[in-house]
Coordinates of C-alpha atoms in Angstrom, one line a residue:
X994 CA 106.2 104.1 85.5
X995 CA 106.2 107.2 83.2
X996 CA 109.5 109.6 84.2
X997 CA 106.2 112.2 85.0
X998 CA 104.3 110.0 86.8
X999 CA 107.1 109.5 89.2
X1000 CA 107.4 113.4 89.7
X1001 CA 103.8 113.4 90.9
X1002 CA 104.5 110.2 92.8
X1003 CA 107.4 112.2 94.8
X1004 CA 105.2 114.7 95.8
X1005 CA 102.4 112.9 96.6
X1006 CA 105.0 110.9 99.3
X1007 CA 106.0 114.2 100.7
X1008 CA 102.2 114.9 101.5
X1009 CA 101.6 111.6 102.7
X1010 CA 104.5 111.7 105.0
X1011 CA 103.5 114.8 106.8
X1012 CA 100.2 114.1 107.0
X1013 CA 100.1 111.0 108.8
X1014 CA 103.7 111.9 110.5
X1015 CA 101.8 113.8 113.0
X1016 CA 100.3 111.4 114.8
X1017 CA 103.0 109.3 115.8
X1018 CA 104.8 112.9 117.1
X1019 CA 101.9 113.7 119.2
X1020 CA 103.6 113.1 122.6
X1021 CA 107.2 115.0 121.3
X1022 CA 105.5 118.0 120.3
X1023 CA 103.3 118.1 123.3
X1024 CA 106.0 117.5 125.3
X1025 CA 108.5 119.8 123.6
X1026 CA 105.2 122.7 123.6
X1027 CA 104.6 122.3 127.3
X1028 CA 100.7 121.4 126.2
X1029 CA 98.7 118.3 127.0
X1030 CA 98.1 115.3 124.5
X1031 CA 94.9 116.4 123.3
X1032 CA 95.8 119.7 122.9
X1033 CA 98.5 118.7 120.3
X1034 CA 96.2 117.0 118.4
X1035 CA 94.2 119.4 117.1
X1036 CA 97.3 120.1 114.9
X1037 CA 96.4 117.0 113.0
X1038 CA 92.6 118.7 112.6
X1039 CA 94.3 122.2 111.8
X1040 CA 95.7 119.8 109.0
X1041 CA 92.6 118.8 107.7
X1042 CA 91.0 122.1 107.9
X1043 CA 93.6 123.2 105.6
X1044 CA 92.7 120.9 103.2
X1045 CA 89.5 121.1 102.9
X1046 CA 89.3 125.1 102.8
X1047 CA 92.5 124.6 100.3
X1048 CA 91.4 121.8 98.0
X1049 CA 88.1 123.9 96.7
X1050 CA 89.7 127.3 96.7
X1051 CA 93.3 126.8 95.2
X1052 CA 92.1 124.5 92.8
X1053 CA 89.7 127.2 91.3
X1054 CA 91.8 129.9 91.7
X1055 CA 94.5 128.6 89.3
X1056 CA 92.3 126.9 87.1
X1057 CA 93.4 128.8 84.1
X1058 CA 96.8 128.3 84.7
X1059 CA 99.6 126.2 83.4
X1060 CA 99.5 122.7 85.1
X1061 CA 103.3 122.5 85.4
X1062 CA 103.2 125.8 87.3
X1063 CA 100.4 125.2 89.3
X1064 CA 102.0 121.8 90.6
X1065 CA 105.0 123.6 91.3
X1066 CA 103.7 126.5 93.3
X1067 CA 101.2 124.5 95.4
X1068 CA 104.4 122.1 96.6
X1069 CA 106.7 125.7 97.1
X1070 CA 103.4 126.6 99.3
X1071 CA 103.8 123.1 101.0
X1072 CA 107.3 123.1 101.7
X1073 CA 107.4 126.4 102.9
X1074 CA 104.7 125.0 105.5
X1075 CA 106.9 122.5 106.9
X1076 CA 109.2 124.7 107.1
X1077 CA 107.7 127.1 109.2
X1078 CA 106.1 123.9 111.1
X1079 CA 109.9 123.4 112.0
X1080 CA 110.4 127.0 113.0
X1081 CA 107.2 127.7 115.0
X1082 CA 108.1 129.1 118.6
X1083 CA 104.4 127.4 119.9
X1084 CA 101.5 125.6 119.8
X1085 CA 99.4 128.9 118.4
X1086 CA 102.0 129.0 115.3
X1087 CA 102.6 125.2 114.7
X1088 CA 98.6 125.4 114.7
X1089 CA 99.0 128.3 111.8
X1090 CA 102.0 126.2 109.7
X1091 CA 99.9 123.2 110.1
X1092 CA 97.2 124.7 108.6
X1093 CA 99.3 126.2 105.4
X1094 CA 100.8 122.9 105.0
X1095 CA 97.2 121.5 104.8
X1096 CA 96.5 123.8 102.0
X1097 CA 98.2 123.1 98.5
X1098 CA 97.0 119.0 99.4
X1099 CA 93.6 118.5 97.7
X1100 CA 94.5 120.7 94.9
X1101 CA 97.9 119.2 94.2
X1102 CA 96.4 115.8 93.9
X1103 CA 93.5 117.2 92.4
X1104 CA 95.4 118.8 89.5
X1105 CA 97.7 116.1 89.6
X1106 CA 95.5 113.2 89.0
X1107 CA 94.2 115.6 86.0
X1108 CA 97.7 115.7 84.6
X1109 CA 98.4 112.0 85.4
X1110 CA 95.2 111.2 83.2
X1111 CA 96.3 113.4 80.5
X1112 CA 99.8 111.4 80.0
X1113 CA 98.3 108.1 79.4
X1114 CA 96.7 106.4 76.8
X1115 CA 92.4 106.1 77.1
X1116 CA 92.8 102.6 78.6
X1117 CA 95.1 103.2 81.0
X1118 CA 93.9 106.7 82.7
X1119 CA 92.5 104.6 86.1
X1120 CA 95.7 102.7 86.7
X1121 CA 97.6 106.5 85.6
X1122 CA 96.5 107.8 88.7
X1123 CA 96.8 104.8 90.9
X1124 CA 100.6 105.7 90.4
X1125 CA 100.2 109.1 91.5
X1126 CA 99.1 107.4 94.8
X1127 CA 101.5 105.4 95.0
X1128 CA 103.5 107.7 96.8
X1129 CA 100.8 108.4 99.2
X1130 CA 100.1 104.5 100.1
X1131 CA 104.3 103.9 100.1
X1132 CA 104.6 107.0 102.8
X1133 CA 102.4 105.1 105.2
X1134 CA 105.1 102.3 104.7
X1135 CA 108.4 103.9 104.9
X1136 CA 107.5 107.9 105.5
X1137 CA 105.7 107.6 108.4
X1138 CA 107.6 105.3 110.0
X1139 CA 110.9 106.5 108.8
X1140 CA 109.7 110.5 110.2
X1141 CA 108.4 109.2 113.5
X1142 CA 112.1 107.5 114.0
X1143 CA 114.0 110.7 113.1
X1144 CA 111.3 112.8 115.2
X1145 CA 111.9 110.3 118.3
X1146 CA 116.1 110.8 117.9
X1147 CA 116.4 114.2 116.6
X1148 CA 113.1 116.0 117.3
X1149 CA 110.2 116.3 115.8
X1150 CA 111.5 119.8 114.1
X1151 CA 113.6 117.3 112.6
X1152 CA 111.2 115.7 110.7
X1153 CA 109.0 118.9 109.3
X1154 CA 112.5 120.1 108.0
X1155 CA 112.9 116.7 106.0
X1156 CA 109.7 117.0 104.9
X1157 CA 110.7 120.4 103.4
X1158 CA 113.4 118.8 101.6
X1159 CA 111.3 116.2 100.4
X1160 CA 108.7 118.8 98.6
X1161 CA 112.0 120.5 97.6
X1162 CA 112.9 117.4 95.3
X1163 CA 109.3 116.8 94.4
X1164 CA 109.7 120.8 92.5
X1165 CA 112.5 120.0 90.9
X1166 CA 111.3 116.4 89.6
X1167 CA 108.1 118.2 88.5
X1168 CA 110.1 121.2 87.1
X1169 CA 112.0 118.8 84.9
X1170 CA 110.1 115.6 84.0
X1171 CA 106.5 117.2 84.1
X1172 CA 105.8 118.6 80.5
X1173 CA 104.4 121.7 79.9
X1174 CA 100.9 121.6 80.1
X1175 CA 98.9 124.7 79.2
X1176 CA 95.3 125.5 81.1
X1177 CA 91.9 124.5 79.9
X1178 CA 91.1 127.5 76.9
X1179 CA 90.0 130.0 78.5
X1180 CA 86.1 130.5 78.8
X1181 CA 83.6 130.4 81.8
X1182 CA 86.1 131.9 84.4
X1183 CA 85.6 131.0 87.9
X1184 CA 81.8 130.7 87.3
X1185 CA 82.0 128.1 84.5
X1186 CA 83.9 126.4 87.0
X1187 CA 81.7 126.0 89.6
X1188 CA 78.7 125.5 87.5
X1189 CA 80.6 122.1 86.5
X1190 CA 80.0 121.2 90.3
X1191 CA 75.9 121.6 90.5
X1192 CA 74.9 118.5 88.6
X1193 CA 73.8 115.5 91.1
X1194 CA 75.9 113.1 89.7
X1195 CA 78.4 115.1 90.9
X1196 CA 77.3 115.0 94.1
X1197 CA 76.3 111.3 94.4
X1198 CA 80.1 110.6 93.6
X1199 CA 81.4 113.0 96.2
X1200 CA 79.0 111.6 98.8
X1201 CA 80.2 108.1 97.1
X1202 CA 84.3 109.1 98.3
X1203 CA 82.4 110.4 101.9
X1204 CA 80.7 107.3 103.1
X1205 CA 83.1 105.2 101.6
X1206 CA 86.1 106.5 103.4
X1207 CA 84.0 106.8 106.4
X1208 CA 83.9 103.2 106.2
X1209 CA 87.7 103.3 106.4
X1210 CA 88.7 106.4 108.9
X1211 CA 85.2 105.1 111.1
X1212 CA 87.5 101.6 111.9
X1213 CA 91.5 102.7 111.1
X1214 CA 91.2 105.4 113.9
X1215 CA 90.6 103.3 116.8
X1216 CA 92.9 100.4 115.4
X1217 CA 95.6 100.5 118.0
X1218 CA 93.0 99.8 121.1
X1219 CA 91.5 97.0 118.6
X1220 CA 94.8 95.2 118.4
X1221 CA 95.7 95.8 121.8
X1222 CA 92.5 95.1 124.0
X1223 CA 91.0 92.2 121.6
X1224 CA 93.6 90.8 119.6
X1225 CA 96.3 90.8 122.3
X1226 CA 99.1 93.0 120.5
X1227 CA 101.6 95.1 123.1
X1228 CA 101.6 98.9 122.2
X1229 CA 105.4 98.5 120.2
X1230 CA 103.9 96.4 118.0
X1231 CA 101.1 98.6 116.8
X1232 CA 103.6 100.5 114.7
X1233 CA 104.7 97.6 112.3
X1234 CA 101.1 96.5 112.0
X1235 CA 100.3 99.8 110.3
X1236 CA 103.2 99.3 108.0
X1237 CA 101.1 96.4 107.0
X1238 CA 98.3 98.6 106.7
X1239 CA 100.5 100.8 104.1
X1240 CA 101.4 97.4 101.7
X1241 CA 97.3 96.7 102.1
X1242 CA 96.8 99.8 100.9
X1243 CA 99.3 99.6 97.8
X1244 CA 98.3 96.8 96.7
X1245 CA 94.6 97.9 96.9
X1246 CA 95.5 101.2 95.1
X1247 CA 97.6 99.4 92.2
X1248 CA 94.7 96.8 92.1
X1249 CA 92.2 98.9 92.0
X1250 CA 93.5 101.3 89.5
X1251 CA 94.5 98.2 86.9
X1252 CA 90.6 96.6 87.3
X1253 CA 89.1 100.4 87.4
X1254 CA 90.8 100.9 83.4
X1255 CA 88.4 97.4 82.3
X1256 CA 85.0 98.4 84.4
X1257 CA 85.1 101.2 86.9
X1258 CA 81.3 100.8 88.1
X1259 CA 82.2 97.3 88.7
X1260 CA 85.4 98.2 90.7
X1261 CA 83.6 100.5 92.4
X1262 CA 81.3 98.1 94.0
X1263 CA 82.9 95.5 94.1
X1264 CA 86.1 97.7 96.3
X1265 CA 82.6 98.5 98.6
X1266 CA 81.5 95.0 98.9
X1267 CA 84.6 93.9 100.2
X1268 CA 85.1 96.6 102.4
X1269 CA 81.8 95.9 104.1
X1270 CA 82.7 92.3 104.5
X1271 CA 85.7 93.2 105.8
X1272 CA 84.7 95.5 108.5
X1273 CA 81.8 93.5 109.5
X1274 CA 84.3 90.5 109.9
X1275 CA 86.6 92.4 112.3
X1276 CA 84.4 91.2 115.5
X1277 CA 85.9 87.5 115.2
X1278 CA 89.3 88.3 113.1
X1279 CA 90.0 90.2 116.3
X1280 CA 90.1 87.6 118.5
X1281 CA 93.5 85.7 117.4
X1282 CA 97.2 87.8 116.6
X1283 CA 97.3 86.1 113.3
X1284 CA 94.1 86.8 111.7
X1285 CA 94.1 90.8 113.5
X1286 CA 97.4 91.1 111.5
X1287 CA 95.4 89.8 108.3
X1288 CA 92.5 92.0 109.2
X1289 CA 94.5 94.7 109.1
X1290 CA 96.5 94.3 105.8
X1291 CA 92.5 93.4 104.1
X1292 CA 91.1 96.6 105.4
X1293 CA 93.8 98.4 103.6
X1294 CA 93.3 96.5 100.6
X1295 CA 89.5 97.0 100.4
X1296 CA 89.8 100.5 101.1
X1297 CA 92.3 101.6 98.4
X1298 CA 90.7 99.4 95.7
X1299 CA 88.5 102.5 95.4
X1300 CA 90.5 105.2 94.9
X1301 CA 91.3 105.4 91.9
X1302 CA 87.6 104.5 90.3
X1303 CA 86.0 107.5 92.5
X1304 CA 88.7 110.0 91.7
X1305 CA 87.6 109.3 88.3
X1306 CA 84.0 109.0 88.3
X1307 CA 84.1 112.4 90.0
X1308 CA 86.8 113.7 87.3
X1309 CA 83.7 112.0 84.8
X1310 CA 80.7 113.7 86.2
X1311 CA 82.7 117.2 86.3
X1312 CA 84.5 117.0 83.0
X1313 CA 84.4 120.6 82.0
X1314 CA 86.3 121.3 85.1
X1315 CA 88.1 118.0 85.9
X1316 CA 90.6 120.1 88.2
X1317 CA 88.6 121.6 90.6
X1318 CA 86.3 118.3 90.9
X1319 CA 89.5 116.3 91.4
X1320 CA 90.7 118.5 94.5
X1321 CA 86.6 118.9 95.8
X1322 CA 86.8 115.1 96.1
X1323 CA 90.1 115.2 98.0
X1324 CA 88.1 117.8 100.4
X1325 CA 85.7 114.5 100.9
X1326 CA 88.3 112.4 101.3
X1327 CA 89.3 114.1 104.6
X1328 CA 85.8 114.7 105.3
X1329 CA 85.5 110.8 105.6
X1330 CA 88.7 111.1 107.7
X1331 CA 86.8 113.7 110.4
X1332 CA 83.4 112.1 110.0
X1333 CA 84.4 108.5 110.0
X1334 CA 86.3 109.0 113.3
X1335 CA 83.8 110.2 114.7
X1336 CA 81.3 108.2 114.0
X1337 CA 83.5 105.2 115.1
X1338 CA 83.8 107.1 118.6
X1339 CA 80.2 107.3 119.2
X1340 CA 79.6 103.4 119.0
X1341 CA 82.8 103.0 121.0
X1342 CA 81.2 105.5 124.0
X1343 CA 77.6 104.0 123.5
X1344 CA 79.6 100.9 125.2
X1345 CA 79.4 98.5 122.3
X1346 CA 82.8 97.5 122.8
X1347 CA 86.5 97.6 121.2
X1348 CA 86.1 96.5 117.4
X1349 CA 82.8 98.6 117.6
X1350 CA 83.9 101.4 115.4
X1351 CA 84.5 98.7 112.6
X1352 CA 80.9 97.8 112.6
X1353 CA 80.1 101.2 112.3
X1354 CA 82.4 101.3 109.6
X1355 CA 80.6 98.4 107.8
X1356 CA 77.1 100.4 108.0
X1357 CA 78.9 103.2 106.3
X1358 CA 80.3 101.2 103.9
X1359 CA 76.7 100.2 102.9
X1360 CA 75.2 103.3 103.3
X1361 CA 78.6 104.0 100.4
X1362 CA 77.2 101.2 98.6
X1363 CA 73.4 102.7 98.3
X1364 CA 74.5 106.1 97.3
X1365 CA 76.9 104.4 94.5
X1366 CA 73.7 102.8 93.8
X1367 CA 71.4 105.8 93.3
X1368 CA 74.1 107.4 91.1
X1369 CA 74.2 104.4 88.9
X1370 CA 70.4 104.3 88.4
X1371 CA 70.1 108.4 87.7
X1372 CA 72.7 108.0 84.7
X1373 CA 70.9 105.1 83.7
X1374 CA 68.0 107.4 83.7
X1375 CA 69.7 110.4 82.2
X1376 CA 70.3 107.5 79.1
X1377 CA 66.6 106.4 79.0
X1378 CA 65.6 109.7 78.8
X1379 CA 67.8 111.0 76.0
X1380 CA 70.9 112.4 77.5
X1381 CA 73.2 110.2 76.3
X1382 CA 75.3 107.9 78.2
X1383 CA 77.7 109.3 80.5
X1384 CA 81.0 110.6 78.5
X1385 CA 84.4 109.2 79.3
X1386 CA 87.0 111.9 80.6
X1387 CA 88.4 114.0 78.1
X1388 CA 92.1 114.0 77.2
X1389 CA 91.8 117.6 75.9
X1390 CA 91.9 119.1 79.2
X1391 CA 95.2 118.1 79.7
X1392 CA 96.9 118.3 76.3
X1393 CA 100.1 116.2 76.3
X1394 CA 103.2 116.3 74.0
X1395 CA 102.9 112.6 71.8
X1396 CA 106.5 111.5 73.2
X1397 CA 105.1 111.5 76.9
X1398 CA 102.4 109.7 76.2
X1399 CA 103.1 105.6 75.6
X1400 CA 106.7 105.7 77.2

């Protein structure tokens, strides 16, 4: 892995960690806070809030700004949200910190899957960013875990201020491995960059990321009552089962991001496929401990194998502002989280049962499937009709020194 890769990689951990971290601190903080269970989690929504109002905004706002500095300023922004998460006297400013630390997420990984694709050679730009989120599938094996242990035995302020320190490492890794890479020239302004948004295939690959993660979020939210009420699983063993989860999805993203680099379409639906196979399967894998645990580790690996492919057919379909597509498709990404749980827990209280939500999941997944679908036939329409077929991403945007490049 490229020394600069690994900075982004650090960072992305940090993210992961708190984001997820959360939900296995639910009862602590509620019990620490004096507020019910339900009540507490809406800090993991003020979470998600943050990075969907964040991801757009923050990625547009510094478009015209050095990478390097951007990266940097958008993990200060995150570490000094954990921090205050650690500090806050209540719920009403925990929901506040929760939200800034929700913030700099899309856009960091936005700007940092820009930069990743700019530091590797044309052939290798898919699996360049699969690395990035690396540290974001590795936090759901060791992070999460590691933060929910130090939030059980020290407190969950605990954990927020290792979080901090976390982000603190991530700016100096970045400060000193990350090149420096100037802005895009500048031109169109703010404008330019939100004209790059209007075309449809834009749009068909953000609604792609939506309904694909739906798929995902629609069946991994209700997991634990799956393994526990059909598979048989007590409620301590739920916890290493989503470790295995976490190597699912690793593998899935390194997978994904290696096969994306020979035929991203390809990838693409055949990540989508698999998912829907998967999900639709979860009915009978749910019925014996043994193939529950193997449902679970597939569903990661299905799910990740797309990540990398729609980060970069967004990146594609946007290319003269790759940046602030990048983070719009991380604002989908959580939109999947919301809407996929959701949908999930309208099947589970129409009363169709505990592995329900996956089903639901598997009609997302295909509905993923059709909209991949219809963006495949309008560029092969823009081609017939003389627009040209659709262009690769452009290194330019992201100029890197020749040393950093092949290392």
């Amino acid at each position: 892995m490229p020394l600069a890769l690994l900075a982004l990689a650090v960072g992305a951990f940090g993210i992961g960690t708190t984001e997820f971290a959360m939900m296995g601190l639910l009862p602590d903080v509620a019990g620490d806070l004096h507020i019910s269970i339900p009540a507490a989690g809406h800090l993991v929504s003020a979470y998600a809030l943050g990075v969907v109002v964040g991801a757009p905004l923050l990625a547009a706002a510094t478009a015209r700004m050095p990478r390097r500095t951007v990266l940097i300023a958008l993990m200060g922004l995150f570490v000094a949200g954990n921090a205050l998460s650690a500090l806050a006297p209540d719920q009403h400013w925990l929901l506040a910190a929760r939200f800034l630390s929700g913030l700099p997420h899309g856009a960091f990984f936005g700007v940092g899957a820009v930069v990743a694709t700019g530091l590797a050679a044309p052939e290798r730009k898919a699996r360049s960013v699969s690395l990035m989120f690396l540290g974001l599938t590795v936090a759901n094996i060791a992070g999460v875990p590691a933060a929910t242990l130090v939030g059980q035995h020290l407190g969950w302020r605990a954990t927020f201020l290792g979080v901090s320190a976390i982000g603190a490492v991530a700016i100096a890794s970045l400060f000193l491995l990350i090149p420096p890479v100037p802005g895009p020239t500048p031109g169109g302004g703010l404008r330019g960059e939100l004209a790059a948004l209007r075309p449809l295939p834009v749009w068909l690959a953000l609604g792609t990321t939506v309904a694909g993660f739906a798929a995902l979020f629609a069946a991994y939210s209700y997991i634990a009552p799956m393994l526990t009420d059909a598979a048989g699983y007590t409620e301590g063993s739920v916890t290493p089962l989503l470790a295995l989860f976490g190597v699912g999805a690793t593998a899935g993203n390194l997978l994904g991001g290696r096969l994306a680099d020979h035929a991203m379409r390809a990838t693409l639906f055949g990540g989508l496929a698999s998912l829907v196979v998967v999900l639709a399967a979860f009915p009978v894998l749910m019925r014996t401990q043994w193939s529950a645990a193997a449902a679970v580790l597939l569903l990661g690996t299905a799910a990740f194998v797309t990540g990398s492919p729609l980060q970069l057919m967004v990146m594609e379909k946007a290319a003269a502002a790759p940046s602030l597509a990048s983070s719009a498709n991380q604002a989908a990404f959580n939109l999947a989280n919301a809407g996929g749980a959701w949908t999930g827990g309208l099947a589970l209280a129409a009363g169709f049962g505990t592995t329900s939500p996956a089903l639901a999941g598997a009609a997302l997944a295909v509905l993923g499937l059709a909209v991949a679908g219809l963006a495949y036939g309008v560029d092969r329409r823009r081609v017939a009709l003389g627009g040209g077929a659709p262009g690769r991403l452009v290194a330019a945007h992201v100029p890197a020194p020749p040393e950093r490049v092949h290392r």
